[in-house]
Short mmCIF file of C-alpha atoms and ligand atoms in Angstrom, two decimals:
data_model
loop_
_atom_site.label_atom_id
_atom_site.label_comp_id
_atom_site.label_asym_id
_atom_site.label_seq_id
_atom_site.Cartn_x
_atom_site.Cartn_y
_atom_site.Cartn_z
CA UNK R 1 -5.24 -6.62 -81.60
CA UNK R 2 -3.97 -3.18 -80.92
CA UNK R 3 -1.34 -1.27 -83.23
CA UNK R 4 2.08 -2.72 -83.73
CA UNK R 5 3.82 -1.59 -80.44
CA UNK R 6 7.08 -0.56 -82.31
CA UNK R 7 4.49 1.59 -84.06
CA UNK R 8 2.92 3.39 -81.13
CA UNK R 9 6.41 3.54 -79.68
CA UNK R 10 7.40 6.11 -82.51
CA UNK R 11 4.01 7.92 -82.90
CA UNK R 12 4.42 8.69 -79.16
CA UNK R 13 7.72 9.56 -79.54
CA UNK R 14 8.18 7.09 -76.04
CA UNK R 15 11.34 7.59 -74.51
CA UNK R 16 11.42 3.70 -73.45
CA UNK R 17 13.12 3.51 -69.16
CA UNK R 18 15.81 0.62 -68.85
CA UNK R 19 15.14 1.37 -65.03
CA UNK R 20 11.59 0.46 -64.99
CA UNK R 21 12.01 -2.55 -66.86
CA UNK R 22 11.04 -1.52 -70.48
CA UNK R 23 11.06 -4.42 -72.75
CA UNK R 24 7.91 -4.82 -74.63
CA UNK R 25 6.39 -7.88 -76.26
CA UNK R 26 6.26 -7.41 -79.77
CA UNK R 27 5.58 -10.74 -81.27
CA UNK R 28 1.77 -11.24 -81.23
CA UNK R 29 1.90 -14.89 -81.12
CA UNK R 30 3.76 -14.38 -77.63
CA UNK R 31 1.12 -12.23 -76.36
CA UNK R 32 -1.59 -14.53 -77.49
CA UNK R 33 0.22 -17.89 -75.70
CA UNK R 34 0.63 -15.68 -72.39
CA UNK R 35 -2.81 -14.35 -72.52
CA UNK R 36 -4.28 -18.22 -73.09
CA UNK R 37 -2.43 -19.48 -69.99
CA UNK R 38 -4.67 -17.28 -67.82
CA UNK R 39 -8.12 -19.37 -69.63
CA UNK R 40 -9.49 -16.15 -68.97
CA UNK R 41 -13.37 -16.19 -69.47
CA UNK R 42 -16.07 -13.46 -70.04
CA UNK R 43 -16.87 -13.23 -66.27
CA UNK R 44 -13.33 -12.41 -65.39
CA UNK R 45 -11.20 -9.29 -64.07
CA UNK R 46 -7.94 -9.23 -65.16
CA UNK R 47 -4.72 -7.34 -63.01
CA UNK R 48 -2.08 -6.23 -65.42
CA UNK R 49 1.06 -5.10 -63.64
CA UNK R 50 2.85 -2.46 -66.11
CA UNK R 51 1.16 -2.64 -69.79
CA UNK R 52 3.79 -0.28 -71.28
CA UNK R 53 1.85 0.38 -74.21
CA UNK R 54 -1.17 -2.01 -74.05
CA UNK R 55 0.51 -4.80 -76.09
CA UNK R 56 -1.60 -7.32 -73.76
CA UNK R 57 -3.72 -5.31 -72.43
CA UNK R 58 -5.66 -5.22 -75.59
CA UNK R 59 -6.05 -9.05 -75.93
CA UNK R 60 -6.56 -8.95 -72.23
CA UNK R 61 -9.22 -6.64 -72.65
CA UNK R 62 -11.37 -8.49 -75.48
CA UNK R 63 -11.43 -11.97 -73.54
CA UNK R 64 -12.50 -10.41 -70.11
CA UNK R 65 -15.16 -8.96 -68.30
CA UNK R 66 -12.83 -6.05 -66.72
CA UNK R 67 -8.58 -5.34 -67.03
CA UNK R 68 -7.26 -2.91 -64.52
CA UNK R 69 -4.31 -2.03 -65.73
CA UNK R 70 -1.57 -0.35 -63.44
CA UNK R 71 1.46 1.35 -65.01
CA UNK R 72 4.05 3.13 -63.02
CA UNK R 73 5.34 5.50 -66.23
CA UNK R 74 2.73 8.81 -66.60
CA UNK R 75 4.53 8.99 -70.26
CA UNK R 76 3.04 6.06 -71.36
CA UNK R 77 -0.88 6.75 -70.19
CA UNK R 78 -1.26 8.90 -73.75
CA UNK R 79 -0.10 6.12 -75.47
CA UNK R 80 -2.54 3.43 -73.23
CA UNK R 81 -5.71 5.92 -73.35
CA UNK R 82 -5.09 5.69 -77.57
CA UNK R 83 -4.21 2.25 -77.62
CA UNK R 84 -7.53 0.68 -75.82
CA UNK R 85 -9.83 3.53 -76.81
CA UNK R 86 -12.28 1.46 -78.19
CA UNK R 87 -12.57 -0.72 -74.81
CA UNK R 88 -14.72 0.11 -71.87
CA UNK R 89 -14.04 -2.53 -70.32
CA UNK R 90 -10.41 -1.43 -69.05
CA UNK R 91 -9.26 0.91 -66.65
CA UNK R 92 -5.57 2.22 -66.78
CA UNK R 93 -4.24 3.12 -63.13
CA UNK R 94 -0.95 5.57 -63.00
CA UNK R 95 0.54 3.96 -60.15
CA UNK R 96 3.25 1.88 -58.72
CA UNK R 97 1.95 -1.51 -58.40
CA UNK R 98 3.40 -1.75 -54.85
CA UNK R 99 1.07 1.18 -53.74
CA UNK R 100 -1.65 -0.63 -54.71
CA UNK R 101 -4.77 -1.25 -52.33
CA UNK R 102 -5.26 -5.22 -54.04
CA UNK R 103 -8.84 -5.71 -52.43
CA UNK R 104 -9.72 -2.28 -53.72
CA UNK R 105 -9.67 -3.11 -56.68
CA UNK R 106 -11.01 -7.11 -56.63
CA UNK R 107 -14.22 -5.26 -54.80
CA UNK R 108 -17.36 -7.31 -56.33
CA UNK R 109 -15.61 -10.46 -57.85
CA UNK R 110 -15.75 -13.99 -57.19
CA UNK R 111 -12.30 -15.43 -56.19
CA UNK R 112 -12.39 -17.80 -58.89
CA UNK R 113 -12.31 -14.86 -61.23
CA UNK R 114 -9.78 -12.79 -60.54
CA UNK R 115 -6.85 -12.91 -62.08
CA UNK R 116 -3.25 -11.29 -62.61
CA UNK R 117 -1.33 -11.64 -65.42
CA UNK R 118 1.67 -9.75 -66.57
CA UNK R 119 5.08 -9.47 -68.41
CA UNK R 120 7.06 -8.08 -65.61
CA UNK R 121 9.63 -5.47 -64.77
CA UNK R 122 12.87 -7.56 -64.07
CA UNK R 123 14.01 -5.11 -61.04
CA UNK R 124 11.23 -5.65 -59.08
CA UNK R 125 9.72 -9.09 -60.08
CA UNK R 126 9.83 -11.20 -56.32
CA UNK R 127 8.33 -7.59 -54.39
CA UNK R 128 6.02 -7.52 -56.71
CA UNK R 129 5.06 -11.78 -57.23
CA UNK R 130 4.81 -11.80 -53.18
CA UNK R 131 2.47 -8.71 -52.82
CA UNK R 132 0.15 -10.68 -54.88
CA UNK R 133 0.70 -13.75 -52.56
CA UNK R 134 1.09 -12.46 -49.08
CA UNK R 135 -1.52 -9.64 -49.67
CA UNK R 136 -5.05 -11.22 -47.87
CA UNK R 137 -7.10 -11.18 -51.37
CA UNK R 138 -9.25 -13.57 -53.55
CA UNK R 139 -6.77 -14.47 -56.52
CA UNK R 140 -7.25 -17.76 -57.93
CA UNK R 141 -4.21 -17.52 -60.70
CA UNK R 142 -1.05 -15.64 -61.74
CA UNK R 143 0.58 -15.82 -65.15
CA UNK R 144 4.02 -13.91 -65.20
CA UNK R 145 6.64 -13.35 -67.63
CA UNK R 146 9.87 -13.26 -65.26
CA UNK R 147 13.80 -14.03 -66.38
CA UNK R 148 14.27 -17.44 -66.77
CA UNK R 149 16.64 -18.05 -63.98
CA UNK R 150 14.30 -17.04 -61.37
CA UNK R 151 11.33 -18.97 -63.30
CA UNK R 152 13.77 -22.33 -62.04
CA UNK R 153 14.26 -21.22 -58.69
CA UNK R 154 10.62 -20.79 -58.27
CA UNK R 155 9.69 -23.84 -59.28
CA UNK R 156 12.77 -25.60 -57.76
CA UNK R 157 12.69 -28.69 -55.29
CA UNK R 158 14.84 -29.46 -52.19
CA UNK R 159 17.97 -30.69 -52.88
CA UNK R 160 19.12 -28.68 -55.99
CA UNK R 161 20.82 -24.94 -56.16
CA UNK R 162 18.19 -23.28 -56.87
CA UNK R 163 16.29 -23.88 -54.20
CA UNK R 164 15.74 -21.29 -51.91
CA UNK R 165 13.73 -18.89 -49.79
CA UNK R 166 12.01 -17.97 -53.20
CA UNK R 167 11.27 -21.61 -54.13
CA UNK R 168 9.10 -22.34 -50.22
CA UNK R 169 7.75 -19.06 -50.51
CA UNK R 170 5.88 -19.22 -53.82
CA UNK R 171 5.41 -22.95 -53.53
CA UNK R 172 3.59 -22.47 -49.80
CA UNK R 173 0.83 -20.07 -51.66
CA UNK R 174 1.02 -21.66 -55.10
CA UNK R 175 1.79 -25.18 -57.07
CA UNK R 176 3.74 -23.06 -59.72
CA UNK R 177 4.65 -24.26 -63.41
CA UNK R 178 6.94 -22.78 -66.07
CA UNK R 179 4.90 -22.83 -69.25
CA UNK R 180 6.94 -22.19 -72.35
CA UNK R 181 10.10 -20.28 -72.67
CA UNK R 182 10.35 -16.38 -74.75
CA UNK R 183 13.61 -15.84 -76.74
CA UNK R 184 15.14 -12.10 -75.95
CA UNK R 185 14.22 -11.39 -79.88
CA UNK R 186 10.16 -11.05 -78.99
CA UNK R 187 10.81 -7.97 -77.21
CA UNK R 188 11.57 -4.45 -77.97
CA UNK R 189 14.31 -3.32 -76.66
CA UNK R 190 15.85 -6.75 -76.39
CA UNK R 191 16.95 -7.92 -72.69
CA UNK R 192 20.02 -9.22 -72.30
CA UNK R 193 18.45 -12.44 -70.32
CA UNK R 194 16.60 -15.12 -71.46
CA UNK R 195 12.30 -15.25 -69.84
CA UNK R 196 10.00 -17.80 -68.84
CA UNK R 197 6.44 -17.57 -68.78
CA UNK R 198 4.85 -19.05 -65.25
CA UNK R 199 1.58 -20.03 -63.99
CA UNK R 200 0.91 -19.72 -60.25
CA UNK R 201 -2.82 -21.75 -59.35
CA UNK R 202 -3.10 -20.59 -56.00
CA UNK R 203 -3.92 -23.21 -53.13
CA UNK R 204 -7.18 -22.31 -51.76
CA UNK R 205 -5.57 -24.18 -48.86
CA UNK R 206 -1.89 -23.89 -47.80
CA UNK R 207 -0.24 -27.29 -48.24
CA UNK R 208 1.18 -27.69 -44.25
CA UNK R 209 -0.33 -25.97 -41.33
CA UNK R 210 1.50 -23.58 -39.34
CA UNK R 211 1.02 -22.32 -35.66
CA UNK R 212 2.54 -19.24 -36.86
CA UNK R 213 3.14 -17.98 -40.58
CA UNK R 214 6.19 -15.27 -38.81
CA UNK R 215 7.66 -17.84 -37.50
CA UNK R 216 7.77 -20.31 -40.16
CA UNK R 217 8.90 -17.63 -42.90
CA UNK R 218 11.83 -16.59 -40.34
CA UNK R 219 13.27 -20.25 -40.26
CA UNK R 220 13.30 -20.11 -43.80
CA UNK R 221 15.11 -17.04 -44.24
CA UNK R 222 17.58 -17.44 -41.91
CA UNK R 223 18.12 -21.10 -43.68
CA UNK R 224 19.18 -19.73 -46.59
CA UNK R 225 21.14 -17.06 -45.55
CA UNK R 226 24.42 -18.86 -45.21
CA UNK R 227 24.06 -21.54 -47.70
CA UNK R 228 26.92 -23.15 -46.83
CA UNK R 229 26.51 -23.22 -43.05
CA UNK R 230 24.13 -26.35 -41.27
CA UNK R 231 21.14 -25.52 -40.43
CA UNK R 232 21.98 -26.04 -36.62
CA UNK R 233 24.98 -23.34 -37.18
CA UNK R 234 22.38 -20.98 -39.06
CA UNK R 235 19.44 -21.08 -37.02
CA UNK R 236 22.05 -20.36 -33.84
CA UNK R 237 24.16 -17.86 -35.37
CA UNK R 238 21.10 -15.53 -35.65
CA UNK R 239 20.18 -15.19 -32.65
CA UNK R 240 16.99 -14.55 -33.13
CA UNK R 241 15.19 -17.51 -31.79
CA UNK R 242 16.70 -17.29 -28.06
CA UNK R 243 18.04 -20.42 -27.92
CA UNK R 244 20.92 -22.25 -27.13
CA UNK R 245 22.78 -24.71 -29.14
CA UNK R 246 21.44 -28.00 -27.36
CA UNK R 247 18.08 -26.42 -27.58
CA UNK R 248 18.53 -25.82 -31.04
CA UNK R 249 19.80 -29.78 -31.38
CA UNK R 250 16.81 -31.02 -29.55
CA UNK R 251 14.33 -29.22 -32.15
CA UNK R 252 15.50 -30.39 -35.19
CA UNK R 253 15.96 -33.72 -33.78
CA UNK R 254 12.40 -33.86 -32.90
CA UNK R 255 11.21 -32.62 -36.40
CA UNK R 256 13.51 -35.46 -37.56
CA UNK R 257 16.03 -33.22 -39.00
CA UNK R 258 19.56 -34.23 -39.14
CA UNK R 259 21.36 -31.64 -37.37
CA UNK R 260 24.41 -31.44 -40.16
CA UNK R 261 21.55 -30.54 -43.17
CA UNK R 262 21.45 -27.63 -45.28
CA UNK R 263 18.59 -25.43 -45.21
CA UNK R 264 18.51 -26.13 -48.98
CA UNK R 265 17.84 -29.82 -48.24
CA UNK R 266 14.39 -29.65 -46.24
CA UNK R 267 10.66 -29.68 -48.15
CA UNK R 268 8.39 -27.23 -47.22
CA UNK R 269 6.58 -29.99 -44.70
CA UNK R 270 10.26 -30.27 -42.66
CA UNK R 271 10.19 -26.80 -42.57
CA UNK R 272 6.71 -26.18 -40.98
CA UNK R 273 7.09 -29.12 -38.70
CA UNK R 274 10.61 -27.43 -37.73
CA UNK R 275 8.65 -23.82 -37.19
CA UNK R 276 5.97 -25.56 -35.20
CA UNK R 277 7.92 -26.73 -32.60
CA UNK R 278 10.18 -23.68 -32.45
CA UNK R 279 6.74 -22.11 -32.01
CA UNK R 280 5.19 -24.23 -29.29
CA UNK R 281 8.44 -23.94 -27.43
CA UNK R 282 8.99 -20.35 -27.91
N1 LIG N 1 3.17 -5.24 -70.74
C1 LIG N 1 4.04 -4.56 -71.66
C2 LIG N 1 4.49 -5.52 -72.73
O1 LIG N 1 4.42 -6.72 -72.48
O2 LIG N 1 4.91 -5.08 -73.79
C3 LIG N 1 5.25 -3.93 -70.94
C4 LIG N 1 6.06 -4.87 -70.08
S1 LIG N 1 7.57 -4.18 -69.49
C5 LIG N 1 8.53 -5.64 -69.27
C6 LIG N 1 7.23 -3.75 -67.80
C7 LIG N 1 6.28 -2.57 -67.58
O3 LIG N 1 6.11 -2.38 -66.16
C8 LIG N 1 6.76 -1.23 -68.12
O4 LIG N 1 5.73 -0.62 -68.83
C9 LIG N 1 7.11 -0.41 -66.87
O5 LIG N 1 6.96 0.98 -67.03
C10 LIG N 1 6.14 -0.98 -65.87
N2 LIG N 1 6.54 -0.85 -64.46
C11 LIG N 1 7.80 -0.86 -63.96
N3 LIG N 1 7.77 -0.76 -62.63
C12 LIG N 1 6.47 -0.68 -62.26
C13 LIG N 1 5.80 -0.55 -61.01
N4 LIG N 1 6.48 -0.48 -59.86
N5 LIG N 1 4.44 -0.47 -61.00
C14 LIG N 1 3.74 -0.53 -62.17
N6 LIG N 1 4.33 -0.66 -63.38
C15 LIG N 1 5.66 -0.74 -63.44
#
């Protein structure tokens, strides 16, 4: 294990960002249970999104083959460098995650093996979660620290309030699980929300099959826009799909849809069946 990160924090003199998310781990134990979700083995390379000071990246960094670590803040790479000196193993990238070339940096490992892990910024955690999903690359599994509240909508099924756009998203590229909960007292500064650690396994195989990905993520959207509203009203109120009303009727009668149901009511398979046929009859 690296220094105490309180520690390097001071020696630094780190001027920790609120804006970029700042709160680092500093209970050990934490970092350990995170790190063990991944089962990350010796033939392994390991994506950390934003190390701050290397908390993880150092127990990262002794269980696999290669970390690449990518953190946005140039004021912390003095303290990194220092902190994981004695690995050669990682590589620290000064960059903003979302200007990241994924398959650049997978180059050479089997999909099975590559992994991301991370505790992540709060502003930015869906960009950053669906990069990693949408991009075409070879990741098998995600662990990611994330607020609580969106660790339930991920996870969530149809029929509750918190399922959403998020919930189909993830859940089309991933069978995702919260793990264990992290009290606001494990990190330094303290948030002010409570966090979840989640595990993504990524479906080497989508769970439906669509004619058209677009199409199917644009019903989804637009059937969670207006919570409130039926899906019939939503889907027409767009625009978007060229269609009239009866048309509209006709479709989700077809996918076996009751006209008067919320968006927030439909599984993932209602949803591609519903995008298929808006597809064939486009
Ligand atoms: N991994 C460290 C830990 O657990 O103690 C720090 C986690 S802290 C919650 C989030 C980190 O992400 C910060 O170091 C922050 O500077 C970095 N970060 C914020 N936005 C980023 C971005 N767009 N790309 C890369 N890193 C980013």
């Amino acid at each position: 294990m690296g220094q105490n990160t309180r520690e390097i924090v001071r020696k630094f003199n780190i001027r920790l960002t609120k804006s970029l998310g700042q709160n680092f781990l500093t209970d050990n134990n934490i970092v350990k249970k995170i790190v063990d979700c991944a089962n990350i083995g010796a033939d392994d390379l390991v994506i950390e999104v934003g190390p701050g000071v290397g908390s993880m990246t150092t127990e990262l960094a002794q269980r696999a083959k290669k970390v690449v670590a990518i953190e946005i803040d140039k004021y912390l790479i003095p303290a990194l460098n220092d902190n994981l000196k004695n690995f050669s193993n990682v590589q620290i990238v000064n960059k903003d995650i979302m200007k990241l070339n994924i398959n650049e940096v997978t180059n050479g490992f089997e999909s099975d093996n590559i992994k991301v892990v991370a505790n992540l910024p709060y502003y930015i955690t869906t960009p950053i979660i669906m990069k990693f999903l949408e991009e075409e690359n070879e990741i098998s599994l995600m662990v990611f620290m994330v607020q609580k509240e969106v660790g339930q909508r991920i996870i969530a099924k149809p029929g509750t309030k918190e399922y959403g756009a998020l919930s189909v998203s993830i859940q089309y590229y991933s069978n995702p699980q919260i793990v264990f909960d992290v009290s606001p007292h494990c990190f330094f500064p303290q948030p002010e929300v409570d966090s979840t650690v989640i595990k993504l396994v990524i479906n080497k195989n989508p769970p439906v099959e669509l004619l058209d990905k677009n199409m199917f993520f644009k019903i989804v959207k637009c059937s969670f826009a207006q919570r409130r509203k039926t899906l019939l009203n939503s889907l027409f109120n767009t625009g978007d799909f060229g269609k009239t009303k009866d048309e509209i009727k006709q479709l989700l009668e077809k996918a076996g849809v009751d006209e008067n149901a919320r968006g927030e009511t439909l599984s993932i398979n209602q949803f591609a069946n519903l995008a298929n046929l808006f597809q064939q009859l486009k």
